[in-house]
XYZ file of C-alpha atoms in Angstrom:
145
model
C 112.680 126.838 -170.037
C 112.371 130.617 -169.714
C 108.595 130.306 -169.313
C 109.111 127.761 -166.531
C 111.537 130.081 -164.703
C 109.140 133.022 -165.070
C 106.262 130.933 -163.711
C 108.396 129.854 -160.763
C 109.428 133.462 -160.068
C 105.796 134.558 -160.153
C 104.858 131.738 -157.767
C 107.734 132.383 -155.375
C 107.047 136.080 -154.931
C 103.307 135.789 -154.492
C 102.118 137.130 -151.165
C 100.760 133.767 -150.019
C 104.125 132.022 -150.355
C 105.923 134.765 -148.441
C 103.208 134.760 -145.759
C 103.504 130.991 -145.481
C 107.292 131.208 -145.102
C 106.923 133.786 -142.329
C 104.352 131.527 -140.673
C 106.713 128.546 -140.766
C 109.550 130.547 -139.182
C 107.292 131.963 -136.477
C 105.781 128.504 -135.942
C 109.223 126.991 -135.379
C 110.067 129.663 -132.825
C 106.649 129.227 -131.198
C 107.256 125.471 -131.016
C 110.487 126.054 -129.090
C 108.673 128.336 -126.656
C 105.935 125.766 -126.071
C 108.479 122.949 -125.667
C 110.261 125.010 -123.030
C 106.918 125.771 -121.356
C 106.098 122.071 -121.221
C 109.555 120.819 -120.201
C 110.528 123.594 -117.780
C 107.231 124.656 -116.214
C 104.354 122.235 -116.744
C 106.074 118.849 -116.499
C 107.905 119.668 -113.216
C 104.531 120.710 -111.766
C 102.955 117.489 -113.069
C 105.899 115.588 -111.606
C 105.272 117.130 -108.179
C 101.557 116.335 -108.388
C 102.258 112.737 -109.443
C 104.983 112.144 -106.857
C 108.061 112.883 -108.953
C 107.102 110.863 -112.019
C 109.036 111.826 -115.154
C 107.065 110.627 -118.179
C 109.997 110.742 -120.570
C 111.759 107.996 -118.559
C 108.947 105.482 -119.063
C 109.514 102.771 -121.621
C 108.571 99.230 -122.419
C 111.721 97.167 -122.924
C 111.284 94.578 -125.667
C 114.857 93.329 -125.607
C 117.445 94.200 -122.988
C 120.773 95.501 -124.184
C 123.932 93.450 -123.824
C 127.176 95.124 -122.828
C 130.626 94.090 -121.716
C 132.161 96.765 -119.594
C 131.661 100.081 -121.347
C 131.228 98.451 -124.773
C 127.638 97.927 -125.948
C 127.327 94.670 -127.860
C 123.568 94.729 -128.476
C 121.628 97.947 -127.867
C 118.397 97.921 -125.916
C 115.180 97.747 -127.945
C 112.385 99.621 -126.217
C 109.132 101.442 -126.869
C 109.529 104.839 -125.191
C 105.887 105.498 -124.478
C 106.733 108.207 -121.947
C 108.284 110.364 -124.687
C 105.108 109.810 -126.693
C 102.985 111.042 -123.763
C 105.288 114.078 -123.540
C 104.763 114.778 -127.259
C 100.972 114.512 -126.885
C 101.075 117.019 -124.021
C 103.209 119.329 -126.201
C 100.673 119.038 -129.023
C 97.690 119.768 -126.783
C 99.381 122.847 -125.340
C 100.383 124.106 -128.812
C 96.838 123.559 -130.113
C 95.390 125.398 -127.105
C 97.812 128.306 -127.490
C 97.040 128.630 -131.193
C 93.303 128.545 -130.410
C 93.708 131.349 -127.857
C 95.919 133.395 -130.220
C 93.455 133.110 -133.121
C 90.547 133.934 -130.841
C 92.429 137.031 -129.609
C 93.357 138.111 -133.161
C 89.774 137.715 -134.359
C 88.595 139.809 -131.431
C 91.076 142.565 -132.346
C 89.935 142.690 -135.945
C 87.532 145.514 -136.435
C 84.144 144.463 -137.574
C 83.079 146.542 -140.574
C 80.381 148.963 -139.586
C 77.115 148.134 -141.274
C 76.150 150.589 -143.992
C 73.301 152.860 -142.970
C 70.034 151.612 -144.313
C 68.733 153.501 -147.304
C 65.341 155.089 -146.736
C 62.585 152.921 -148.063
C 61.292 153.940 -151.447
C 57.836 155.405 -151.323
C 55.228 152.823 -152.060
C 53.826 153.125 -155.542
C 50.269 152.476 -156.519
C 49.145 148.880 -156.433
C 48.144 146.989 -159.545
C 44.467 147.376 -158.676
C 44.853 151.156 -158.292
C 46.577 151.409 -161.702
C 43.900 149.320 -163.378
C 41.172 151.425 -161.777
C 42.865 154.613 -163.023
C 43.180 153.223 -166.562
C 39.521 152.186 -166.506
C 38.458 155.652 -165.400
C 40.584 157.315 -168.140
C 39.077 155.025 -170.781
C 35.575 155.892 -169.535
C 36.360 159.604 -169.801
C 37.651 159.178 -173.374
C 34.575 157.213 -174.400
C 32.237 159.827 -172.871
C 33.956 162.715 -174.633
C 33.450 161.113 -178.088
């Protein structure tokens, strides 16, 4: 059991887990900002452009609700496709914002400067030149004997 607890402790304090936790918290806050952007800025503008249409009010009623006075006997059954459209718009805006943020962050990262090129090593003799030199040395040795 102690080994299990130690393994869990090691896992929990690894940098990646902490980074992921920070990312989740920032992502939740970012999601609220984007939801506000969509609901409070973009959708009213879309509503004006589309003649006051509010997507979140659109639904397909499968079964109408039954009520007597203020008491609901059978609730309405409906597919709220307008809320789904709203969620898709939220997703597209979040994806676009994340794309822009990552692009900006990558641009800010400094590119490592390339290492200066080492001077080229002087070219050595070719194989033919070495063989010619060996041949000449052997000739000299044979002549001196």
